Amino acid sequence: MAAGFKKELTSGDPLFEPLLKNRRIALVFFENSTRTRFSFEIAARHLGAGTLNFSASSSSVSKGETLSDTIRNLEAMQVDGFVLRHPSSGAADLITTITTKPVINAGDGSHEHPTQALLDMFTLREHFGTLKGLKVIIIGDVLHSRVARSNIYGLQAAGAEVGLCSPVTLLPFDPSRLGVTLFTDLDCAIAWADSAIVLRLQLERATGGYLPSLEEYSFHYGLTDDRLERIQKHLLVLHPGPINREIEISNHVADRIQPPGYSKSMLLEQVTNGVAIRMAVLNTLLGGISPA
Ligand code: CP
C-alpha cells in the first residue's frame, strides 16, 4: 500500500482518494518533532482526514491534567484516532486501555518508534529489493534509542541480520538477548554491513557519564568519508534525524545522494517515505479502503 502512495506522492501532482473523509485524527505530541508530526499531518490531509494538533505546553496538561484525562476528553469530542508521542516508555500502550479508538505510537520514551522502523525498512527494501539476508548495522546510542529497538524487531522479523556498533556504555543491558551481532569497532562493523542506520547521539543525555567526550565519540563512532574510503566499502546510509552534523555523521556522508563516493545518503528519501508509510498506517487503522 505504501508503495502505491509513494508513487502518487512523487508524481509531481499528487491526487488521492479521500479514503479517510470525515475522520478526525488527534496528533498528541508531548515531545518536539519535525518529521513524525508533519508527516502524519500531511498523510492525514492527503487522505481527506481532519487533524487536531495538541501541544502539551498550550493545553490543560500545563494545569496538571493527566494524559489519561486528556485522551478521555479528546475522545469525548468524537476524535477517531490518536497519534501519540510521549517521553514515557509505555505511554501509547497505556492509552489503549483508556480509549477504544486506534492509537499509533509516534515514539514513546526510549521504548519504540514503530512507524520510523517501517519507513526505514521500506527504504531499505526499495533499494535492495528484499530485506532477507540483508546485513544492517545500527551505529551509536542504542541505549536511549526507540528507533533502534523498533528496527531490531522489524528487520529481524523480515529476515535481515542486525548488528549493533556502540560504546559499551550506550548498549542496553544484556544485548545478547536481542539476537544481534555486536561490534565495538566501527571499521569491522562497516566491513560486515550492507547498510548502516546511524543513530542520533542524544546530547541531552550524553552528560550522564556515558562518554568521555564528544570528540572521542566522533573519532571512534563517527561515520566519515575517510573511514569508508579506508575500508573501501560502499554503504547505504540511513539516519532517522535530527542529525548532529560532524558528530555521529559527517556532512559529506549525510548529504551525498549521488556517486562518486563510498556512501549514498537516504536521509531525505526516508522523510518522503515517511509520508507514504504513515498514509498506509492511517488508512489501515482508520478503516480506509486499500488503493490499487
Ligand atoms: N525521526 C523522528 O522521529 O524525527 P522527529 O523527532 O523530528 O519526529
PDB file of C-alpha atoms and ligand atoms in Angstrom:
ATOM      1  CA  MET A   1       0.000   0.000   0.000  1.00  0.00           C
ATOM      2  CA  ALA A   2       2.820   2.429   0.919  1.00  0.00           C
ATOM      3  CA  ALA A   3       4.484   1.857  -2.481  1.00  0.00           C
ATOM      4  CA  GLY A   4       1.267   2.912  -4.251  1.00  0.00           C
ATOM      5  CA  PHE A   5       1.001   6.005  -2.079  1.00  0.00           C
ATOM      6  CA  LYS A   6       4.661   6.884  -2.722  1.00  0.00           C
ATOM      7  CA  LYS A   7       4.224   6.600  -6.484  1.00  0.00           C
ATOM      8  CA  GLU A   8       1.375   9.105  -6.372  1.00  0.00           C
ATOM      9  CA  LEU A   9       3.138  11.347  -3.828  1.00  0.00           C
ATOM     10  CA  THR A  10       6.199  11.732  -6.054  1.00  0.00           C
ATOM     11  CA  SER A  11       4.235  12.099  -9.310  1.00  0.00           C
ATOM     12  CA  GLY A  12       4.543  15.896  -9.194  1.00  0.00           C
ATOM     13  CA  ASP A  13       0.787  16.392  -8.989  1.00  0.00           C
ATOM     14  CA  PRO A  14      -0.441  14.003  -6.303  1.00  0.00           C
ATOM     15  CA  LEU A  15      -4.147  13.351  -6.124  1.00  0.00           C
ATOM     16  CA  PHE A  16      -5.568  10.863  -3.635  1.00  0.00           C
ATOM     17  CA  GLU A  17      -8.962   9.350  -2.988  1.00  0.00           C
ATOM     18  CA  PRO A  18     -10.327  10.861   0.265  1.00  0.00           C
ATOM     19  CA  LEU A  19     -10.218   7.437   1.933  1.00  0.00           C
ATOM     20  CA  LEU A  20     -10.422   8.977   5.401  1.00  0.00           C
ATOM     21  CA  LYS A  21     -13.031  11.634   4.667  1.00  0.00           C
ATOM     22  CA  ASN A  22     -14.846  12.826   7.817  1.00  0.00           C
ATOM     23  CA  ARG A  23     -12.261  11.159  10.094  1.00  0.00           C
ATOM     24  CA  ARG A  24     -10.655  13.322  12.796  1.00  0.00           C
ATOM     25  CA  ILE A  25      -7.179  12.402  13.953  1.00  0.00           C
ATOM     26  CA  ALA A  26      -5.642  13.898  17.101  1.00  0.00           C
ATOM     27  CA  LEU A  27      -1.887  14.457  16.861  1.00  0.00           C
ATOM     28  CA  VAL A  28      -0.970  14.398  20.540  1.00  0.00           C
ATOM     29  CA  PHE A  29       2.681  15.368  20.901  1.00  0.00           C
ATOM     30  CA  PHE A  30       4.176  15.757  24.359  1.00  0.00           C
ATOM     31  CA  GLU A  31       7.679  15.990  22.823  1.00  0.00           C
ATOM     32  CA  ASN A  32       9.099  18.038  19.986  1.00  0.00           C
ATOM     33  CA  SER A  33       9.033  16.599  16.492  1.00  0.00           C
ATOM     34  CA  THR A  34       9.559  17.785  12.943  1.00  0.00           C
ATOM     35  CA  ARG A  35       9.469  14.687  10.713  1.00  0.00           C
ATOM     36  CA  THR A  36       6.938  12.500  12.524  1.00  0.00           C
ATOM     37  CA  ARG A  37       4.435  15.209  13.337  1.00  0.00           C
ATOM     38  CA  PHE A  38       4.407  16.891   9.940  1.00  0.00           C
ATOM     39  CA  SER A  39       4.416  13.626   8.002  1.00  0.00           C
ATOM     40  CA  PHE A  40       1.400  12.338   9.950  1.00  0.00           C
ATOM     41  CA  GLU A  41      -0.359  15.631   9.328  1.00  0.00           C
ATOM     42  CA  ILE A  42       0.431  15.607   5.599  1.00  0.00           C
ATOM     43  CA  ALA A  43      -0.526  11.921   5.373  1.00  0.00           C
ATOM     44  CA  ALA A  44      -3.874  12.536   7.077  1.00  0.00           C
ATOM     45  CA  ARG A  45      -4.661  15.516   4.864  1.00  0.00           C
ATOM     46  CA  HIS A  46      -3.793  13.642   1.662  1.00  0.00           C
ATOM     47  CA  LEU A  47      -6.388  11.066   2.694  1.00  0.00           C
ATOM     48  CA  GLY A  48      -9.013  13.698   3.436  1.00  0.00           C
ATOM     49  CA  ALA A  49      -8.934  13.401   7.242  1.00  0.00           C
ATOM     50  CA  GLY A  50      -9.037  16.370   9.586  1.00  0.00           C
ATOM     51  CA  THR A  51      -6.256  16.788  12.122  1.00  0.00           C
ATOM     52  CA  LEU A  52      -6.334  18.252  15.627  1.00  0.00           C
ATOM     53  CA  ASN A  53      -2.970  19.419  16.852  1.00  0.00           C
ATOM     54  CA  PHE A  54      -2.293  19.113  20.531  1.00  0.00           C
ATOM     55  CA  SER A  55       0.743  20.524  22.230  1.00  0.00           C
ATOM     56  CA  ALA A  56       1.316  19.943  25.919  1.00  0.00           C
ATOM     57  CA  SER A  57       2.524  23.481  26.664  1.00  0.00           C
ATOM     58  CA  SER A  58      -0.655  25.140  25.368  1.00  0.00           C
ATOM     59  CA  SER A  59      -3.087  22.547  26.726  1.00  0.00           C
ATOM     60  CA  SER A  60      -4.560  21.900  30.178  1.00  0.00           C
ATOM     61  CA  VAL A  61      -1.680  19.497  30.836  1.00  0.00           C
ATOM     62  CA  SER A  62       0.139  22.664  31.944  1.00  0.00           C
ATOM     63  CA  LYS A  63      -2.551  22.947  34.678  1.00  0.00           C
ATOM     64  CA  GLY A  64      -1.963  19.398  35.845  1.00  0.00           C
ATOM     65  CA  GLU A  65      -4.372  17.381  33.694  1.00  0.00           C
ATOM     66  CA  THR A  66      -3.241  13.787  33.262  1.00  0.00           C
ATOM     67  CA  LEU A  67      -2.530  12.004  29.983  1.00  0.00           C
ATOM     68  CA  SER A  68      -5.493   9.692  30.578  1.00  0.00           C
ATOM     69  CA  ASP A  69      -7.900  12.585  31.189  1.00  0.00           C
ATOM     70  CA  THR A  70      -6.564  14.390  28.123  1.00  0.00           C
ATOM     71  CA  ILE A  71      -7.304  11.349  25.964  1.00  0.00           C
ATOM     72  CA  ARG A  72     -10.767  10.849  27.533  1.00  0.00           C
ATOM     73  CA  ASN A  73     -11.654  14.478  26.763  1.00  0.00           C
ATOM     74  CA  LEU A  74     -10.429  14.309  23.177  1.00  0.00           C
ATOM     75  CA  GLU A  75     -12.381  11.083  22.676  1.00  0.00           C
ATOM     76  CA  ALA A  76     -15.494  12.804  24.039  1.00  0.00           C
ATOM     77  CA  MET A  77     -15.084  15.304  21.165  1.00  0.00           C
ATOM     78  CA  GLN A  78     -15.506  12.321  18.805  1.00  0.00           C
ATOM     79  CA  VAL A  79     -11.914  12.017  17.683  1.00  0.00           C
ATOM     80  CA  ASP A  80     -11.487   8.887  15.538  1.00  0.00           C
ATOM     81  CA  GLY A  81      -7.856   8.044  16.306  1.00  0.00           C
ATOM     82  CA  PHE A  82      -4.756   9.156  18.193  1.00  0.00           C
ATOM     83  CA  VAL A  83      -1.140   9.626  17.166  1.00  0.00           C
ATOM     84  CA  LEU A  84       0.841   9.901  20.394  1.00  0.00           C
ATOM     85  CA  ARG A  85       4.412  10.937  21.107  1.00  0.00           C
ATOM     86  CA  HIS A  86       5.337  10.909  24.762  1.00  0.00           C
ATOM     87  CA  PRO A  87       8.574  10.981  26.782  1.00  0.00           C
ATOM     88  CA  SER A  88       7.479   7.991  28.915  1.00  0.00           C
ATOM     89  CA  SER A  89       8.077   4.463  27.672  1.00  0.00           C
ATOM     90  CA  GLY A  90       4.758   2.614  27.581  1.00  0.00           C
ATOM     91  CA  ALA A  91       2.565   5.732  27.238  1.00  0.00           C
ATOM     92  CA  ALA A  92       0.968   4.595  23.952  1.00  0.00           C
ATOM     93  CA  ASP A  93       0.226   1.176  25.402  1.00  0.00           C
ATOM     94  CA  LEU A  94      -1.311   2.810  28.473  1.00  0.00           C
ATOM     95  CA  ILE A  95      -3.793   4.876  26.478  1.00  0.00           C
ATOM     96  CA  THR A  96      -5.030   1.801  24.605  1.00  0.00           C
ATOM     97  CA  THR A  97      -6.614   0.941  27.974  1.00  0.00           C
ATOM     98  CA  ILE A  98      -8.331   4.374  28.079  1.00  0.00           C
ATOM     99  CA  THR A  99      -9.751   4.555  24.552  1.00  0.00           C
ATOM    100  CA  THR A 100     -11.298   2.135  22.091  1.00  0.00           C
ATOM    101  CA  LYS A 101     -10.036   4.264  19.189  1.00  0.00           C
ATOM    102  CA  PRO A 102      -6.859   3.346  17.252  1.00  0.00           C
ATOM    103  CA  VAL A 103      -3.663   4.562  18.924  1.00  0.00           C
ATOM    104  CA  ILE A 104      -0.492   4.994  16.868  1.00  0.00           C
ATOM    105  CA  ASN A 105       2.760   5.158  18.783  1.00  0.00           C
ATOM    106  CA  ALA A 106       4.785   8.059  17.337  1.00  0.00           C
ATOM    107  CA  GLY A 107       7.651   7.407  19.770  1.00  0.00           C
ATOM    108  CA  ASP A 108       7.436   6.601  23.489  1.00  0.00           C
ATOM    109  CA  GLY A 109      10.458   7.395  25.621  1.00  0.00           C
ATOM    110  CA  SER A 110      13.347   5.090  24.823  1.00  0.00           C
ATOM    111  CA  HIS A 111      10.970   2.210  24.060  1.00  0.00           C
ATOM    112  CA  GLU A 112       9.722   2.111  20.444  1.00  0.00           C
ATOM    113  CA  HIS A 113       9.092   4.201  17.325  1.00  0.00           C
ATOM    114  CA  PRO A 114       7.283   1.723  15.068  1.00  0.00           C
ATOM    115  CA  THR A 115       6.456   3.958  12.085  1.00  0.00           C
ATOM    116  CA  GLN A 116      10.128   5.057  11.901  1.00  0.00           C
ATOM    117  CA  ALA A 117      11.172   1.408  11.636  1.00  0.00           C
ATOM    118  CA  LEU A 118       8.515   0.779   8.975  1.00  0.00           C
ATOM    119  CA  LEU A 119       9.783   3.672   6.869  1.00  0.00           C
ATOM    120  CA  ASP A 120      13.402   2.579   7.343  1.00  0.00           C
ATOM    121  CA  MET A 121      12.525  -0.961   6.263  1.00  0.00           C
ATOM    122  CA  PHE A 122      10.552   0.375   3.297  1.00  0.00           C
ATOM    123  CA  THR A 123      13.574   2.489   2.275  1.00  0.00           C
ATOM    124  CA  LEU A 124      15.930  -0.496   2.502  1.00  0.00           C
ATOM    125  CA  ARG A 125      13.551  -2.769   0.601  1.00  0.00           C
ATOM    126  CA  GLU A 126      13.096  -0.203  -2.162  1.00  0.00           C
ATOM    127  CA  HIS A 127      16.861  -0.041  -2.608  1.00  0.00           C
ATOM    128  CA  PHE A 128      17.867  -3.694  -2.172  1.00  0.00           C
ATOM    129  CA  GLY A 129      14.654  -5.372  -3.388  1.00  0.00           C
ATOM    130  CA  THR A 130      14.424  -7.555  -0.288  1.00  0.00           C
ATOM    131  CA  LEU A 131      15.303  -7.486   3.400  1.00  0.00           C
ATOM    132  CA  LYS A 132      16.029 -11.206   3.554  1.00  0.00           C
ATOM    133  CA  GLY A 133      19.682 -11.777   4.393  1.00  0.00           C
ATOM    134  CA  LEU A 134      20.465  -8.045   4.360  1.00  0.00           C
ATOM    135  CA  LYS A 135      23.077  -7.021   6.918  1.00  0.00           C
ATOM    136  CA  VAL A 136      22.137  -3.787   8.688  1.00  0.00           C
ATOM    137  CA  ILE A 137      24.423  -2.204  11.247  1.00  0.00           C
ATOM    138  CA  ILE A 138      22.843   0.186  13.760  1.00  0.00           C
ATOM    139  CA  ILE A 139      25.503   2.609  14.982  1.00  0.00           C
ATOM    140  CA  GLY A 140      25.548   4.757  18.099  1.00  0.00           C
ATOM    141  CA  ASP A 141      23.351   5.445  21.096  1.00  0.00           C
ATOM    142  CA  VAL A 142      21.330   2.216  21.154  1.00  0.00           C
ATOM    143  CA  LEU A 143      20.654   2.502  24.887  1.00  0.00           C
ATOM    144  CA  HIS A 144      18.355   5.509  24.554  1.00  0.00           C
ATOM    145  CA  SER A 145      17.055   4.799  21.068  1.00  0.00           C
ATOM    146  CA  ARG A 146      13.434   3.853  20.410  1.00  0.00           C
ATOM    147  CA  VAL A 147      14.331   3.802  16.702  1.00  0.00           C
ATOM    148  CA  ALA A 148      16.951   1.087  17.312  1.00  0.00           C
ATOM    149  CA  ARG A 149      14.561  -1.127  19.246  1.00  0.00           C
ATOM    150  CA  SER A 150      11.783  -0.967  16.638  1.00  0.00           C
ATOM    151  CA  ASN A 151      14.261  -1.545  13.814  1.00  0.00           C
ATOM    152  CA  ILE A 152      15.835  -4.552  15.542  1.00  0.00           C
ATOM    153  CA  TYR A 153      12.434  -6.238  15.935  1.00  0.00           C
ATOM    154  CA  GLY A 154      11.157  -5.253  12.491  1.00  0.00           C
ATOM    155  CA  LEU A 155      14.275  -6.055  10.484  1.00  0.00           C
ATOM    156  CA  GLN A 156      14.730  -9.427  12.167  1.00  0.00           C
ATOM    157  CA  ALA A 157      11.066 -10.315  11.549  1.00  0.00           C
ATOM    158  CA  ALA A 158      11.646  -9.521   7.860  1.00  0.00           C
ATOM    159  CA  GLY A 159      14.709 -11.800   7.675  1.00  0.00           C
ATOM    160  CA  ALA A 160      17.512  -9.240   7.912  1.00  0.00           C
ATOM    161  CA  GLU A 161      20.601  -9.652  10.082  1.00  0.00           C
ATOM    162  CA  VAL A 162      21.114  -6.811  12.540  1.00  0.00           C
ATOM    163  CA  GLY A 163      24.403  -5.681  14.054  1.00  0.00           C
ATOM    164  CA  LEU A 164      24.921  -3.075  16.750  1.00  0.00           C
ATOM    165  CA  CYS A 165      28.028  -0.930  16.990  1.00  0.00           C
ATOM    166  CA  SER A 166      28.248   1.240  20.045  1.00  0.00           C
ATOM    167  CA  PRO A 167      30.393   2.095  23.030  1.00  0.00           C
ATOM    168  CA  VAL A 168      29.532  -0.441  25.745  1.00  0.00           C
ATOM    169  CA  THR A 169      28.103   2.372  27.887  1.00  0.00           C
ATOM    170  CA  LEU A 170      25.484   3.064  25.197  1.00  0.00           C
ATOM    171  CA  LEU A 171      24.348  -0.545  24.748  1.00  0.00           C
ATOM    172  CA  PRO A 172      21.215  -1.816  26.502  1.00  0.00           C
ATOM    173  CA  PHE A 173      21.512  -4.274  29.377  1.00  0.00           C
ATOM    174  CA  ASP A 174      22.332  -7.801  28.145  1.00  0.00           C
ATOM    175  CA  PRO A 175      22.307  -7.045  24.382  1.00  0.00           C
ATOM    176  CA  SER A 176      22.911 -10.747  23.620  1.00  0.00           C
ATOM    177  CA  ARG A 177      19.191 -11.379  24.240  1.00  0.00           C
ATOM    178  CA  LEU A 178      18.416  -9.221  21.176  1.00  0.00           C
ATOM    179  CA  GLY A 179      19.832 -11.793  18.739  1.00  0.00           C
ATOM    180  CA  VAL A 180      22.161  -9.250  17.140  1.00  0.00           C
ATOM    181  CA  THR A 181      25.837  -9.285  16.161  1.00  0.00           C
ATOM    182  CA  LEU A 182      27.779  -6.956  18.436  1.00  0.00           C
ATOM    183  CA  PHE A 183      30.664  -4.743  17.320  1.00  0.00           C
ATOM    184  CA  THR A 184      32.692  -2.241  19.280  1.00  0.00           C
ATOM    185  CA  ASP A 185      34.989  -1.478  16.328  1.00  0.00           C
ATOM    186  CA  LEU A 186      33.254   0.602  13.647  1.00  0.00           C
ATOM    187  CA  ASP A 187      35.622  -0.436  10.839  1.00  0.00           C
ATOM    188  CA  CYS A 188      34.760  -4.119  11.437  1.00  0.00           C
ATOM    189  CA  ALA A 189      31.055  -3.281  11.591  1.00  0.00           C
ATOM    190  CA  ILE A 190      31.166  -1.409   8.288  1.00  0.00           C
ATOM    191  CA  ALA A 191      33.110  -4.216   6.608  1.00  0.00           C
ATOM    192  CA  TRP A 192      30.311  -6.610   7.724  1.00  0.00           C
ATOM    193  CA  ALA A 193      27.306  -4.487   6.728  1.00  0.00           C
ATOM    194  CA  ASP A 194      25.351  -3.717   3.539  1.00  0.00           C
ATOM    195  CA  SER A 195      23.697  -0.718   5.103  1.00  0.00           C
ATOM    196  CA  ALA A 196      24.000   1.469   8.196  1.00  0.00           C
ATOM    197  CA  ILE A 197      21.371   3.126  10.342  1.00  0.00           C
ATOM    198  CA  VAL A 198      23.229   5.875  12.189  1.00  0.00           C
ATOM    199  CA  LEU A 199      21.543   6.983  15.407  1.00  0.00           C
ATOM    200  CA  ARG A 200      21.404  10.465  16.820  1.00  0.00           C
ATOM    201  CA  LEU A 201      23.692  10.847  19.781  1.00  0.00           C
ATOM    202  CA  GLN A 202      21.180  12.046  22.371  1.00  0.00           C
ATOM    203  CA  LEU A 203      23.210  15.010  23.529  1.00  0.00           C
ATOM    204  CA  GLU A 204      20.597  15.887  26.138  1.00  0.00           C
ATOM    205  CA  ARG A 205      21.590  12.646  27.903  1.00  0.00           C
ATOM    206  CA  ALA A 206      25.289  12.488  26.951  1.00  0.00           C
ATOM    207  CA  THR A 207      26.234  14.350  30.091  1.00  0.00           C
ATOM    208  CA  GLY A 208      25.297  11.287  32.165  1.00  0.00           C
ATOM    209  CA  GLY A 209      28.830   9.912  32.155  1.00  0.00           C
ATOM    210  CA  TYR A 210      28.222   7.702  29.127  1.00  0.00           C
ATOM    211  CA  LEU A 211      31.066   9.206  27.081  1.00  0.00           C
ATOM    212  CA  PRO A 212      34.462  10.706  27.880  1.00  0.00           C
ATOM    213  CA  SER A 213      33.912  13.459  25.268  1.00  0.00           C
ATOM    214  CA  LEU A 214      32.060  14.166  22.031  1.00  0.00           C
ATOM    215  CA  GLU A 215      35.402  14.374  20.187  1.00  0.00           C
ATOM    216  CA  GLU A 216      36.325  10.873  21.307  1.00  0.00           C
ATOM    217  CA  TYR A 217      32.871   9.532  20.364  1.00  0.00           C
ATOM    218  CA  SER A 218      33.142  11.139  16.950  1.00  0.00           C
ATOM    219  CA  PHE A 219      36.660   9.753  16.417  1.00  0.00           C
ATOM    220  CA  HIS A 220      35.629   6.155  17.217  1.00  0.00           C
ATOM    221  CA  TYR A 221      31.986   6.044  16.068  1.00  0.00           C
ATOM    222  CA  GLY A 222      31.502   8.898  13.593  1.00  0.00           C
ATOM    223  CA  LEU A 223      30.676   7.844  10.026  1.00  0.00           C
ATOM    224  CA  THR A 224      33.010   9.761   7.709  1.00  0.00           C
ATOM    225  CA  ASP A 225      34.322   9.598   4.145  1.00  0.00           C
ATOM    226  CA  ASP A 226      37.837   8.910   5.393  1.00  0.00           C
ATOM    227  CA  ARG A 227      36.670   5.838   7.247  1.00  0.00           C
ATOM    228  CA  LEU A 228      34.622   4.468   4.326  1.00  0.00           C
ATOM    229  CA  GLU A 229      37.459   5.125   1.904  1.00  0.00           C
ATOM    230  CA  ARG A 230      39.966   3.385   4.152  1.00  0.00           C
ATOM    231  CA  ILE A 231      37.732   0.286   4.341  1.00  0.00           C
ATOM    232  CA  GLN A 232      36.823   0.600   0.628  1.00  0.00           C
ATOM    233  CA  LYS A 233      33.227  -0.156   1.456  1.00  0.00           C
ATOM    234  CA  HIS A 234      30.162   1.258  -0.258  1.00  0.00           C
ATOM    235  CA  LEU A 235      27.387   1.724   2.261  1.00  0.00           C
ATOM    236  CA  LEU A 236      23.753   2.786   2.065  1.00  0.00           C
ATOM    237  CA  VAL A 237      23.327   5.241   4.927  1.00  0.00           C
ATOM    238  CA  LEU A 238      20.130   5.936   6.865  1.00  0.00           C
ATOM    239  CA  HIS A 239      19.555   8.199   9.849  1.00  0.00           C
ATOM    240  CA  PRO A 240      16.159   8.883  11.473  1.00  0.00           C
ATOM    241  CA  GLY A 241      17.021  12.535  12.113  1.00  0.00           C
ATOM    242  CA  PRO A 242      17.526  15.009  13.549  1.00  0.00           C
ATOM    243  CA  ILE A 243      21.256  14.707  12.840  1.00  0.00           C
ATOM    244  CA  ASN A 244      24.206  16.054  14.793  1.00  0.00           C
ATOM    245  CA  ARG A 245      26.423  17.073  11.911  1.00  0.00           C
ATOM    246  CA  GLU A 246      30.107  16.208  12.294  1.00  0.00           C
ATOM    247  CA  ILE A 247      29.411  14.209  15.467  1.00  0.00           C
ATOM    248  CA  GLU A 248      27.798  10.868  14.511  1.00  0.00           C
ATOM    249  CA  ILE A 249      27.856  11.588  10.762  1.00  0.00           C
ATOM    250  CA  SER A 250      29.990  13.855   8.583  1.00  0.00           C
ATOM    251  CA  ASN A 251      28.447  16.468   6.327  1.00  0.00           C
ATOM    252  CA  HIS A 252      29.654  14.617   3.231  1.00  0.00           C
ATOM    253  CA  VAL A 253      28.136  11.310   4.267  1.00  0.00           C
ATOM    254  CA  ALA A 254      24.855  12.934   5.352  1.00  0.00           C
ATOM    255  CA  ASP A 255      24.461  14.926   2.153  1.00  0.00           C
ATOM    256  CA  ARG A 256      25.856  12.676  -0.595  1.00  0.00           C
ATOM    257  CA  ILE A 257      22.997  11.314  -2.650  1.00  0.00           C
ATOM    258  CA  GLN A 258      24.969  10.790  -5.884  1.00  0.00           C
ATOM    259  CA  PRO A 259      28.204   8.956  -6.730  1.00  0.00           C
ATOM    260  CA  PRO A 260      31.191   9.237  -6.628  1.00  0.00           C
ATOM    261  CA  GLY A 261      31.968   8.242  -3.063  1.00  0.00           C
ATOM    262  CA  TYR A 262      31.666   5.334  -0.731  1.00  0.00           C
ATOM    263  CA  SER A 263      28.212   6.073   0.577  1.00  0.00           C
ATOM    264  CA  LYS A 264      24.747   7.017  -0.536  1.00  0.00           C
ATOM    265  CA  SER A 265      22.611   9.017   1.863  1.00  0.00           C
ATOM    266  CA  MET A 266      18.948   8.068   2.130  1.00  0.00           C
ATOM    267  CA  LEU A 267      18.111  10.688   4.752  1.00  0.00           C
ATOM    268  CA  LEU A 268      15.669  12.764   2.714  1.00  0.00           C
ATOM    269  CA  GLU A 269      14.322   9.716   0.867  1.00  0.00           C
ATOM    270  CA  GLN A 270      13.434   8.354   4.323  1.00  0.00           C
ATOM    271  CA  VAL A 271      11.451  11.516   5.024  1.00  0.00           C
ATOM    272  CA  THR A 272       9.470  11.171   1.781  1.00  0.00           C
ATOM    273  CA  ASN A 273       8.901   7.500   2.544  1.00  0.00           C
ATOM    274  CA  GLY A 274       7.665   8.504   5.996  1.00  0.00           C
ATOM    275  CA  VAL A 275       4.654  10.239   4.450  1.00  0.00           C
ATOM    276  CA  ALA A 276       3.779   7.173   2.348  1.00  0.00           C
ATOM    277  CA  ILE A 277       4.198   4.797   5.295  1.00  0.00           C
ATOM    278  CA  ARG A 278       2.072   6.977   7.578  1.00  0.00           C
ATOM    279  CA  MET A 279      -0.631   7.209   4.916  1.00  0.00           C
ATOM    280  CA  ALA A 280      -0.662   3.400   4.796  1.00  0.00           C
ATOM    281  CA  VAL A 281      -0.769   3.113   8.592  1.00  0.00           C
ATOM    282  CA  LEU A 282      -3.603   5.649   8.943  1.00  0.00           C
ATOM    283  CA  ASN A 283      -5.569   4.078   6.115  1.00  0.00           C
ATOM    284  CA  THR A 284      -5.176   0.597   7.593  1.00  0.00           C
ATOM    285  CA  LEU A 285      -6.123   1.568  11.142  1.00  0.00           C
ATOM    286  CA  LEU A 286      -8.859   4.090  10.421  1.00  0.00           C
ATOM    287  CA  GLY A 287     -10.854   1.986   8.054  1.00  0.00           C
ATOM    288  CA  GLY A 288      -9.925   3.275   4.631  1.00  0.00           C
ATOM    289  CA  ILE A 289     -10.104   1.161   1.528  1.00  0.00           C
ATOM    290  CA  SER A 290      -6.865  -0.191   0.100  1.00  0.00           C
ATOM    291  CA  PRO A 291      -5.774   1.633  -3.079  1.00  0.00           C
ATOM    292  CA  ALA A 292      -4.956  -0.453  -6.131  1.00  0.00           C
TER     293      ALA A 292
HETATM  294  N1   CP B   1      12.780  10.623  13.270  1.00  0.00           N
HETATM  295  C1   CP B   1      11.999  11.345  14.093  1.00  0.00           C
HETATM  296  O1   CP B   1      11.222  10.813  14.897  1.00  0.00           O
HETATM  297  O2   CP B   1      12.138  12.687  13.926  1.00  0.00           O
HETATM  298  P1   CP B   1      11.272  13.785  14.714  1.00  0.00           P
HETATM  299  O3   CP B   1      11.688  13.723  16.156  1.00  0.00           O
HETATM  300  O4   CP B   1      11.597  15.097  14.051  1.00  0.00           O
HETATM  301  O5   CP B   1       9.832  13.409  14.562  1.00  0.00           O
END
